[in-house]
PDB file of N, CA and C in Angstrom:
ATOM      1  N   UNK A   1      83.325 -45.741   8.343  1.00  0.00           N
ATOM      2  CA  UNK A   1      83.254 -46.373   7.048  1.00  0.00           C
ATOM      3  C   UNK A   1      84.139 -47.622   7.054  1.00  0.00           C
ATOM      4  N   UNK A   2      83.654 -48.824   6.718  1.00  0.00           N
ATOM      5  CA  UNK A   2      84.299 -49.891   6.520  1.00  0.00           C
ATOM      6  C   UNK A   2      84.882 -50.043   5.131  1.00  0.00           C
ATOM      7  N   UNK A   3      86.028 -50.761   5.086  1.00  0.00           N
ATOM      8  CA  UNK A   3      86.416 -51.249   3.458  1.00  0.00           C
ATOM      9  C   UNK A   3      86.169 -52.414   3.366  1.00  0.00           C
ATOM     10  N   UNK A   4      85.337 -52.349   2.369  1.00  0.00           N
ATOM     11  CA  UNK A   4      84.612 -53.796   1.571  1.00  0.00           C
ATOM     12  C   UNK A   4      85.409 -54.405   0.855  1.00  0.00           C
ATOM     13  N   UNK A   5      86.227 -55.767   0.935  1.00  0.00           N
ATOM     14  CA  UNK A   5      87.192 -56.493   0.169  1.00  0.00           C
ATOM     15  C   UNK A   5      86.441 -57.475  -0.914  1.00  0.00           C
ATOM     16  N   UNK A   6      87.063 -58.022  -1.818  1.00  0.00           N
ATOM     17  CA  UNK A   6      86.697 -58.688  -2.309  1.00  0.00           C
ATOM     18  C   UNK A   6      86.610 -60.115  -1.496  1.00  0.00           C
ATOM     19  N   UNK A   7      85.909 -60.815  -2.090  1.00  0.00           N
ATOM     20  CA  UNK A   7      85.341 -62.145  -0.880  1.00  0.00           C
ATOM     21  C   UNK A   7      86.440 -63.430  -1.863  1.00  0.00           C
ATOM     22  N   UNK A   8      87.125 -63.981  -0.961  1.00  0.00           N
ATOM     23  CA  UNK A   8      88.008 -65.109  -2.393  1.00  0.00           C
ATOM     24  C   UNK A   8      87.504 -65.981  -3.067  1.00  0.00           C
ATOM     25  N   UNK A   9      88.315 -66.176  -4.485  1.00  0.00           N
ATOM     26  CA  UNK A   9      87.086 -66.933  -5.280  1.00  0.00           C
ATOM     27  C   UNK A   9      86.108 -66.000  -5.942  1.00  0.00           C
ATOM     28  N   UNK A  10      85.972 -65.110  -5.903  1.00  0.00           N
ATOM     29  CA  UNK A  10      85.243 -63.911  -6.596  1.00  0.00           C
ATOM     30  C   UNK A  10      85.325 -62.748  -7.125  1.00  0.00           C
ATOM     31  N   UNK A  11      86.075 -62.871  -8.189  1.00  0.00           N
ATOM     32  CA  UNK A  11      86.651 -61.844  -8.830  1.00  0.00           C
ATOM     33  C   UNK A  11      85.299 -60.996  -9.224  1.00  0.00           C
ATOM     34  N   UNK A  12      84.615 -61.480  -9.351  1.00  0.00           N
ATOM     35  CA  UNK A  12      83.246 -60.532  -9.970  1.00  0.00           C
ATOM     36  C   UNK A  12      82.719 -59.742  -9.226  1.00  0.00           C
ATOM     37  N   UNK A  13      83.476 -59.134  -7.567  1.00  0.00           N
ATOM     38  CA  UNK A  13      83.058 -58.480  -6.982  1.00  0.00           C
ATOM     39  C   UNK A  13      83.615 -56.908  -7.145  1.00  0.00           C
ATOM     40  N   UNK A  14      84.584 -57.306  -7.955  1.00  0.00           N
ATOM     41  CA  UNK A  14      85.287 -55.696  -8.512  1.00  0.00           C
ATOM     42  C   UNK A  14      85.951 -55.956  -9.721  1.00  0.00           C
ATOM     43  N   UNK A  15      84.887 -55.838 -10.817  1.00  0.00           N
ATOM     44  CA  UNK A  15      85.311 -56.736 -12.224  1.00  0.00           C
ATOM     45  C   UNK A  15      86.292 -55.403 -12.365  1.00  0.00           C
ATOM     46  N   UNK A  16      85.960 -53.621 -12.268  1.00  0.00           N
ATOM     47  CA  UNK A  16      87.066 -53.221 -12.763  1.00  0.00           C
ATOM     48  C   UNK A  16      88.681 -53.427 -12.298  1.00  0.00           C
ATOM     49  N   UNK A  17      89.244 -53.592 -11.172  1.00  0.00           N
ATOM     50  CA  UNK A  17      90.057 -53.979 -11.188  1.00  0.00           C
ATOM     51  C   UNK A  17      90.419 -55.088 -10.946  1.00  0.00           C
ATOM     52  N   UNK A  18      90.245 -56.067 -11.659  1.00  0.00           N
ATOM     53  CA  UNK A  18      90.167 -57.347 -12.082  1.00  0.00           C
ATOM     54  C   UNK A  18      90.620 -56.966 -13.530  1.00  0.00           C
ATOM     55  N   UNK A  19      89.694 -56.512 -14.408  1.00  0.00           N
ATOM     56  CA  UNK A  19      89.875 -56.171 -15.575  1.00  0.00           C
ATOM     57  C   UNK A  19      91.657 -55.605 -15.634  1.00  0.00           C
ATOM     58  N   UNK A  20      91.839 -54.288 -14.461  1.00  0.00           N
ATOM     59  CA  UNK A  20      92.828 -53.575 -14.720  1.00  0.00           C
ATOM     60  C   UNK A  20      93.826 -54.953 -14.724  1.00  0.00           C
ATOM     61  N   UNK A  21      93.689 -55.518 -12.995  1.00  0.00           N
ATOM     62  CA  UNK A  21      95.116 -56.741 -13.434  1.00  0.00           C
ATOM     63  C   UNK A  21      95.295 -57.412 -14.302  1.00  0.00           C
ATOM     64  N   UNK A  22      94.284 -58.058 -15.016  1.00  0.00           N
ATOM     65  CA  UNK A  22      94.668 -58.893 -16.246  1.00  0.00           C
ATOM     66  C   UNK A  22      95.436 -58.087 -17.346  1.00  0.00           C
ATOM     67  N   UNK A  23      95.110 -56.571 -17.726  1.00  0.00           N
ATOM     68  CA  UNK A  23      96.001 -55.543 -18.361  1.00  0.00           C
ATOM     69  C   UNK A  23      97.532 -56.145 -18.550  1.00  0.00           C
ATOM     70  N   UNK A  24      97.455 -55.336 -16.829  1.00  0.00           N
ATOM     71  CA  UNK A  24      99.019 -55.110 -16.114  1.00  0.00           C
ATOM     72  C   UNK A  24      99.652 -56.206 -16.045  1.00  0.00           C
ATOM     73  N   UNK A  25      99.129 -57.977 -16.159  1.00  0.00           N
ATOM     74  CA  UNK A  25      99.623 -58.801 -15.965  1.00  0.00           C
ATOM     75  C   UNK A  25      99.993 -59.139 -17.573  1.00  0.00           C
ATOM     76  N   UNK A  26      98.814 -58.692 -18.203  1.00  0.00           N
ATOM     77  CA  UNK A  26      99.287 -59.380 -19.588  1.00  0.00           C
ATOM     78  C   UNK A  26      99.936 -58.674 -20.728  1.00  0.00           C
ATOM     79  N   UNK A  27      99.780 -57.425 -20.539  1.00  0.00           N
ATOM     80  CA  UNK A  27     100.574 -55.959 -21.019  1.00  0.00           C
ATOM     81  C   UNK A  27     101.939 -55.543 -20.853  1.00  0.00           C
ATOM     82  N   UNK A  28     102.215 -56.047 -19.409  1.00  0.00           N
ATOM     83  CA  UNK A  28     103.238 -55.722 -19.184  1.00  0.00           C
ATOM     84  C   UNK A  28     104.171 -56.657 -18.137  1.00  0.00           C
ATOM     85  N   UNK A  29     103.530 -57.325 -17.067  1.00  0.00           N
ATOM     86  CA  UNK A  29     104.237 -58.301 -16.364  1.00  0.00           C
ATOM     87  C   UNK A  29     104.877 -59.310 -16.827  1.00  0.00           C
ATOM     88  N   UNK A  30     104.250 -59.788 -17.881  1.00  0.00           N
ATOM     89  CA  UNK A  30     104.749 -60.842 -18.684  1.00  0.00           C
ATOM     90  C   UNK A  30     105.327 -60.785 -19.784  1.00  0.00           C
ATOM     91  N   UNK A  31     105.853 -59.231 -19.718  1.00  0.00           N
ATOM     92  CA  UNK A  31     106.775 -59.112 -21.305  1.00  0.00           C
ATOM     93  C   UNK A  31     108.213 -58.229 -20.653  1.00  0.00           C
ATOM     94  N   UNK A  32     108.409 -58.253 -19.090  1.00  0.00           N
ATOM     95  CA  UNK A  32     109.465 -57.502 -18.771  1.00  0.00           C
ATOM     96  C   UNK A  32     109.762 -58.068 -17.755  1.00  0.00           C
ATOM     97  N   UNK A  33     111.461 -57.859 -17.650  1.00  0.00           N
ATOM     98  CA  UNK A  33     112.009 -58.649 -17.153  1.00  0.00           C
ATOM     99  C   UNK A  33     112.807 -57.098 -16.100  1.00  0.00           C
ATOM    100  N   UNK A  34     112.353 -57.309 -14.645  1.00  0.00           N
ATOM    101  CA  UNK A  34     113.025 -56.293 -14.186  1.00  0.00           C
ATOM    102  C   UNK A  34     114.454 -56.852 -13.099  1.00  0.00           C
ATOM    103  N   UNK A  35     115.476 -55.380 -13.288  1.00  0.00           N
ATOM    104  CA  UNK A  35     117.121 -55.768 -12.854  1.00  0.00           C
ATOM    105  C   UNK A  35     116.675 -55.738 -11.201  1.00  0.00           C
ATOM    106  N   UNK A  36     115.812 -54.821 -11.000  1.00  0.00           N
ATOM    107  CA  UNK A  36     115.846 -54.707  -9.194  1.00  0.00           C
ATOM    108  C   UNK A  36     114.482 -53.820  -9.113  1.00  0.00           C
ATOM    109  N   UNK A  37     114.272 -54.154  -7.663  1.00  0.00           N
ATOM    110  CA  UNK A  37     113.005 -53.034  -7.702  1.00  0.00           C
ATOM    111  C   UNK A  37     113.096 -51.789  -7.348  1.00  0.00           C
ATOM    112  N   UNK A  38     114.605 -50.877  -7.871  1.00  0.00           N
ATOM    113  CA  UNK A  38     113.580 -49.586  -8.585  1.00  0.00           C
ATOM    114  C   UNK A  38     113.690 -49.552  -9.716  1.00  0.00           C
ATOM    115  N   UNK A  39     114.674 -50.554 -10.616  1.00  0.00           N
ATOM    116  CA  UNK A  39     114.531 -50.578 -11.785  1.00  0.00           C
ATOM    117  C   UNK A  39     112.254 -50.566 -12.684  1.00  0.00           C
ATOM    118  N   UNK A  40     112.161 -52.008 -11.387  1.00  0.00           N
ATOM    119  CA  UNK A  40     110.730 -52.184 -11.096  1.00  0.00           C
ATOM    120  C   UNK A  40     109.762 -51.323 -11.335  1.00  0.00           C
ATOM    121  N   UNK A  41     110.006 -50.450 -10.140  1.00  0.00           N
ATOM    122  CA  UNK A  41     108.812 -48.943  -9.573  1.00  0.00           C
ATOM    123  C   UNK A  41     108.686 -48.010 -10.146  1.00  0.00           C
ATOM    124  N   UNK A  42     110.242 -47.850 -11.291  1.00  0.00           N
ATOM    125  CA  UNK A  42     110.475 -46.792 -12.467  1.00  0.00           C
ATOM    126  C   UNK A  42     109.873 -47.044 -13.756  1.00  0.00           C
ATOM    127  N   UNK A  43     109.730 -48.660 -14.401  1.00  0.00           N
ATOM    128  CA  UNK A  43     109.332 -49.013 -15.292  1.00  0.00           C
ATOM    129  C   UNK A  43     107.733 -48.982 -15.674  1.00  0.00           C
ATOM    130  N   UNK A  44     107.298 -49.585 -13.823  1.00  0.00           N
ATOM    131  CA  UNK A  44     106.315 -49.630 -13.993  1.00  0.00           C
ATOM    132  C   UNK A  44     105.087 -48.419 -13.411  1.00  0.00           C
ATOM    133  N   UNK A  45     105.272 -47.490 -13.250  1.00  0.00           N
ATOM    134  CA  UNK A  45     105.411 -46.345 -12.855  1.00  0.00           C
ATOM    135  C   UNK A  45     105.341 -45.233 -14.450  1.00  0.00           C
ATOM    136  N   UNK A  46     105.952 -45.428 -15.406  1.00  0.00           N
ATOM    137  CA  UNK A  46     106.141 -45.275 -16.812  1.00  0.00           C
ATOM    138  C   UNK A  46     104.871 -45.885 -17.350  1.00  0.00           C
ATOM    139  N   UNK A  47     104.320 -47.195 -17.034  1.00  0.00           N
ATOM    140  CA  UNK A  47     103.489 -47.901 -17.742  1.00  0.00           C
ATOM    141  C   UNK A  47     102.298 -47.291 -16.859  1.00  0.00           C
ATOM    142  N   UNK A  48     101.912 -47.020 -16.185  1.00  0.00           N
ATOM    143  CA  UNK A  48     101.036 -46.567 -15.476  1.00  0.00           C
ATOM    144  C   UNK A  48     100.532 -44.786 -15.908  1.00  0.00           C
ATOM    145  N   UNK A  49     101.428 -44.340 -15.914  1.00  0.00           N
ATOM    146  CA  UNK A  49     100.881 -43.232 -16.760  1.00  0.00           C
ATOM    147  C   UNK A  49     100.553 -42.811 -18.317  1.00  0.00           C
ATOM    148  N   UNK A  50     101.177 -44.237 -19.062  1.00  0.00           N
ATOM    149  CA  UNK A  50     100.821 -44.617 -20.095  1.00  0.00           C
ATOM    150  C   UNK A  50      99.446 -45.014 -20.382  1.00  0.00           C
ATOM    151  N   UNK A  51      99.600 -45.520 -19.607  1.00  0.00           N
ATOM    152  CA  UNK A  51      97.940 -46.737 -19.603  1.00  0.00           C
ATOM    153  C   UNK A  51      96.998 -45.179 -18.752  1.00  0.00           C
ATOM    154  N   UNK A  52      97.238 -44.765 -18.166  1.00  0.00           N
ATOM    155  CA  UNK A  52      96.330 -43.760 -17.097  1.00  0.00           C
ATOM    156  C   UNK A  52      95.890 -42.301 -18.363  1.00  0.00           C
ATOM    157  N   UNK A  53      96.819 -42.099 -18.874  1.00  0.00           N
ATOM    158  CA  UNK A  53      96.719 -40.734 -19.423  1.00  0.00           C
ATOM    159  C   UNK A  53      97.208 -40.220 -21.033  1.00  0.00           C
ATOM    160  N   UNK A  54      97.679 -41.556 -21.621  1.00  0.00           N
ATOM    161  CA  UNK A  54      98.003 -40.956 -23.143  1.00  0.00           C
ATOM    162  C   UNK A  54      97.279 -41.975 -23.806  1.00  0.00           C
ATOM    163  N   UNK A  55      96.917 -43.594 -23.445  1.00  0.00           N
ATOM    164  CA  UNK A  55      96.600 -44.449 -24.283  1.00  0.00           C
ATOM    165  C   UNK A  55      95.440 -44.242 -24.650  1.00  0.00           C
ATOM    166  N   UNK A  56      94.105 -44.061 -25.205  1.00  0.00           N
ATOM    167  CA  UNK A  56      92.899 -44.210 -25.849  1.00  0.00           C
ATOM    168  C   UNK A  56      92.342 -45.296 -25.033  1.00  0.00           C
ATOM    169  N   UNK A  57      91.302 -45.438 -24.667  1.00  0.00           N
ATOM    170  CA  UNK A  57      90.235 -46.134 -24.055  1.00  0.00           C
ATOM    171  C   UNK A  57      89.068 -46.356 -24.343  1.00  0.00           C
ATOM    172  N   UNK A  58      88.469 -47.166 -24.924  1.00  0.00           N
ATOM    173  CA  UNK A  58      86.962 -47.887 -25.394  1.00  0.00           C
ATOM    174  C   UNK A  58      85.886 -47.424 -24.461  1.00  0.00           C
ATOM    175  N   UNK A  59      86.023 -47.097 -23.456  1.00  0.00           N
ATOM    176  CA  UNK A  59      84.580 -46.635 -22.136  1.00  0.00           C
ATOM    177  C   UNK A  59      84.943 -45.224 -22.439  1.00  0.00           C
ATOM    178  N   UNK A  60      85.569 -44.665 -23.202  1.00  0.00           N
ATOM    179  CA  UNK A  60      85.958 -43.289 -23.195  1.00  0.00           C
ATOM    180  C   UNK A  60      85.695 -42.678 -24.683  1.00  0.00           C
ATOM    181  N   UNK A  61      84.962 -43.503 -25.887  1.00  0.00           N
ATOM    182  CA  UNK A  61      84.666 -43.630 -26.936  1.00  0.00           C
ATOM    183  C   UNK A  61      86.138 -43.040 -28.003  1.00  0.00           C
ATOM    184  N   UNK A  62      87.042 -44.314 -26.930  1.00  0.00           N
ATOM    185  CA  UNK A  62      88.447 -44.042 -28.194  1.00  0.00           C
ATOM    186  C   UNK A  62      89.510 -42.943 -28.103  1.00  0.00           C
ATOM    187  N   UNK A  63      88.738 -42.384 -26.702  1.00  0.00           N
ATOM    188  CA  UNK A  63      89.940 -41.159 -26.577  1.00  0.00           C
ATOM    189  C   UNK A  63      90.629 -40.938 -25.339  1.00  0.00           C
ATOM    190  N   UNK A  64      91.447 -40.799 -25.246  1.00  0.00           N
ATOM    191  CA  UNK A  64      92.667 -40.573 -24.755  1.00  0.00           C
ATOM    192  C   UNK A  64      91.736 -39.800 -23.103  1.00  0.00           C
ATOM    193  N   UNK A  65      92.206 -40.030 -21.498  1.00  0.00           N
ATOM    194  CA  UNK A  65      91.597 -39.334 -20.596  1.00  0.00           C
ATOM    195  C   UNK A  65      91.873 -37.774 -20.742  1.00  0.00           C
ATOM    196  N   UNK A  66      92.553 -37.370 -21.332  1.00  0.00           N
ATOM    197  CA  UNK A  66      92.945 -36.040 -21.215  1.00  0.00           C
ATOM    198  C   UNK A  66      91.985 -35.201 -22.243  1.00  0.00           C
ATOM    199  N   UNK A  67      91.881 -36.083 -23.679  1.00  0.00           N
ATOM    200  CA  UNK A  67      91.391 -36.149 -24.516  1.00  0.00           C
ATOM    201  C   UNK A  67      90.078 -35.924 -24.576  1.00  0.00           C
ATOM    202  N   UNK A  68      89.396 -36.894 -23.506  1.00  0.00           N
ATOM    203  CA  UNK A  68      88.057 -36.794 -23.285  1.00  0.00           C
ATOM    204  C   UNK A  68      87.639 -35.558 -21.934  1.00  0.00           C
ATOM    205  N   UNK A  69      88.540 -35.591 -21.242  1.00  0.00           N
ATOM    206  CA  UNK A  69      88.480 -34.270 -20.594  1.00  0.00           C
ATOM    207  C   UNK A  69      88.062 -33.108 -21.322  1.00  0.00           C
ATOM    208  N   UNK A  70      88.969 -32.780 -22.182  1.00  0.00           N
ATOM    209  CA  UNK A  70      89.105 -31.439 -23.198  1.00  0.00           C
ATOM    210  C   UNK A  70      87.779 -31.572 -23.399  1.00  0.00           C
ATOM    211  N   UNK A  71      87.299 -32.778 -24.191  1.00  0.00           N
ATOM    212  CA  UNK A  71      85.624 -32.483 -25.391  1.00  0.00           C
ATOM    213  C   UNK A  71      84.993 -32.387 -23.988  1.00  0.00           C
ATOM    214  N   UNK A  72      84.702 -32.954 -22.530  1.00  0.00           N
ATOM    215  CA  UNK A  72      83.750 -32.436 -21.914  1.00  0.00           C
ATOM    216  C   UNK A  72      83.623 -31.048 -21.374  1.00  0.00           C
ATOM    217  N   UNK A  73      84.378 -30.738 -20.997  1.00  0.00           N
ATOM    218  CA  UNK A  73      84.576 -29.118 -20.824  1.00  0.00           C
ATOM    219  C   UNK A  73      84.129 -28.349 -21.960  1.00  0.00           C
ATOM    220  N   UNK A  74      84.835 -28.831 -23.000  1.00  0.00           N
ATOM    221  CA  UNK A  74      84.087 -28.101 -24.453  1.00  0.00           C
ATOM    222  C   UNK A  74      82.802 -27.751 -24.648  1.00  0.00           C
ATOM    223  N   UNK A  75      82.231 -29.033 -23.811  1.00  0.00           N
ATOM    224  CA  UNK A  75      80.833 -29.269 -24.372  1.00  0.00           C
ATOM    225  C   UNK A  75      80.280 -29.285 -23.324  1.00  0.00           C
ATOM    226  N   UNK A  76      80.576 -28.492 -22.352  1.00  0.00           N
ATOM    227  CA  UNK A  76      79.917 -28.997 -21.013  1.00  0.00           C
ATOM    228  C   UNK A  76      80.506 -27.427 -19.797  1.00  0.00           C
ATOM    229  N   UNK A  77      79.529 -25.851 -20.384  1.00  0.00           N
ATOM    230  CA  UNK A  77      79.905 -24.507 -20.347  1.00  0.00           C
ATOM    231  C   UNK A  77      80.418 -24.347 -18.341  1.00  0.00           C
ATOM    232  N   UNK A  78      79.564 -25.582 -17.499  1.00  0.00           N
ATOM    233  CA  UNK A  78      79.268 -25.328 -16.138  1.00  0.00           C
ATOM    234  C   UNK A  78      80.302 -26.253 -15.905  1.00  0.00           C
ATOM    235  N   UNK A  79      81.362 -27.001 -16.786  1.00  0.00           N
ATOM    236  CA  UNK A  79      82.518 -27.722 -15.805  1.00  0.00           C
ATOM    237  C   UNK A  79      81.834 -28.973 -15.018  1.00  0.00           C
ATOM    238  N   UNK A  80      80.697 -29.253 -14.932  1.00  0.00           N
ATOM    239  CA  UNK A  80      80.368 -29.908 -14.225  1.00  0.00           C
ATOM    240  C   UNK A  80      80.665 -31.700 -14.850  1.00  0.00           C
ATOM    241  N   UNK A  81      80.786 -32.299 -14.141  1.00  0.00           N
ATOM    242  CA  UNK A  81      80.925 -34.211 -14.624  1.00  0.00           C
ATOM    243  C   UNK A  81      79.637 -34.349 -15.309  1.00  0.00           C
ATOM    244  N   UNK A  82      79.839 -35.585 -15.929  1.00  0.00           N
ATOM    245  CA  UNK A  82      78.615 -36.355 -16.478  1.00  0.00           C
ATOM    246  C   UNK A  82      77.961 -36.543 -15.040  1.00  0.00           C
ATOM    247  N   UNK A  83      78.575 -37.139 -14.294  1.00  0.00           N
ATOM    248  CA  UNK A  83      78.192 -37.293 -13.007  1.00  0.00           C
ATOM    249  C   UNK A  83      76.736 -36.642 -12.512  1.00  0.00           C
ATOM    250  N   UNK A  84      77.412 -35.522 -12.032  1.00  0.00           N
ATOM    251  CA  UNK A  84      76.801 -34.176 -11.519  1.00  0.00           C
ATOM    252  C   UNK A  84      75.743 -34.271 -12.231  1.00  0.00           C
ATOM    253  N   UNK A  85      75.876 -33.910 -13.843  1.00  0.00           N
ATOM    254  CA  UNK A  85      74.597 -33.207 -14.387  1.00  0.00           C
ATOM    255  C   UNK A  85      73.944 -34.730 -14.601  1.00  0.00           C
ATOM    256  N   UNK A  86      74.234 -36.031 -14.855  1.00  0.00           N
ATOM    257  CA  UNK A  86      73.027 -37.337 -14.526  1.00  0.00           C
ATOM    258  C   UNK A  86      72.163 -37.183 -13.121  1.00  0.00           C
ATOM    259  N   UNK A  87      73.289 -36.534 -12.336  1.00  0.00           N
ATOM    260  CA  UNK A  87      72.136 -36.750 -10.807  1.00  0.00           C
ATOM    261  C   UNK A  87      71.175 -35.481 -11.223  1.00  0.00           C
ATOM    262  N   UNK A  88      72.122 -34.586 -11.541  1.00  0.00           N
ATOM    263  CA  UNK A  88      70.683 -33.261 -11.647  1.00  0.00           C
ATOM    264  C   UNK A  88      69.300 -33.441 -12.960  1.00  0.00           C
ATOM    265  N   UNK A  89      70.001 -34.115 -13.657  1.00  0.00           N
ATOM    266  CA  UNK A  89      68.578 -34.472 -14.765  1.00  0.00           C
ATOM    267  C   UNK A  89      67.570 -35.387 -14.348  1.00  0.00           C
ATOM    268  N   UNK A  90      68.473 -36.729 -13.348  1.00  0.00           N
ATOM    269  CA  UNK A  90      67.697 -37.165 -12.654  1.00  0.00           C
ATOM    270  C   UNK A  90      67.959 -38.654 -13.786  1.00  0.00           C
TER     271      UNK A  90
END
């Protein structure tokens, strides 16, 4: 298996993380000022599980990943992903 990079000059080859850096750059790089880097790796490390697992998300219809976890399981008796059951419906 090869890893496919982005080609330069072309951010549109992996708009999601593209999307994510502009976040991380504009969320948080540019509003903190770090003493050293583990002050760094600790802060941002904090913001990362913020952004990963408590904040609410729009592709997630507003809810939280953990959040939307819970309602699929709820609603979904075989555990299985959206994933899974799109390939099996076809």
């Amino acid at each position: 298996m090869q890893i496919k990079r982005t080609r330069p000059g072309k951010p549109t080859d992996n708009g999601h993380i593209e999307s994510f850096n502009g976040k991380f750059r504009d969320e948080y790089l540019k509003q903190n000022v770090f003493l050293s880097l583990h002050n760094a790796r600790r802060t941002v490390e904090a913001w990362r599980q913020d952004y990963s697992q408590r904040r609410p998300h729009c592709s997630l219809g507003w809810l939280t990943p953990e959040g939307f976890r819970e309602k699929n399981i709820t609603c979904n008796p075989l555990e299985t992903s959206d994933l899974q059951v799109a390939y099996a419906v076809g």
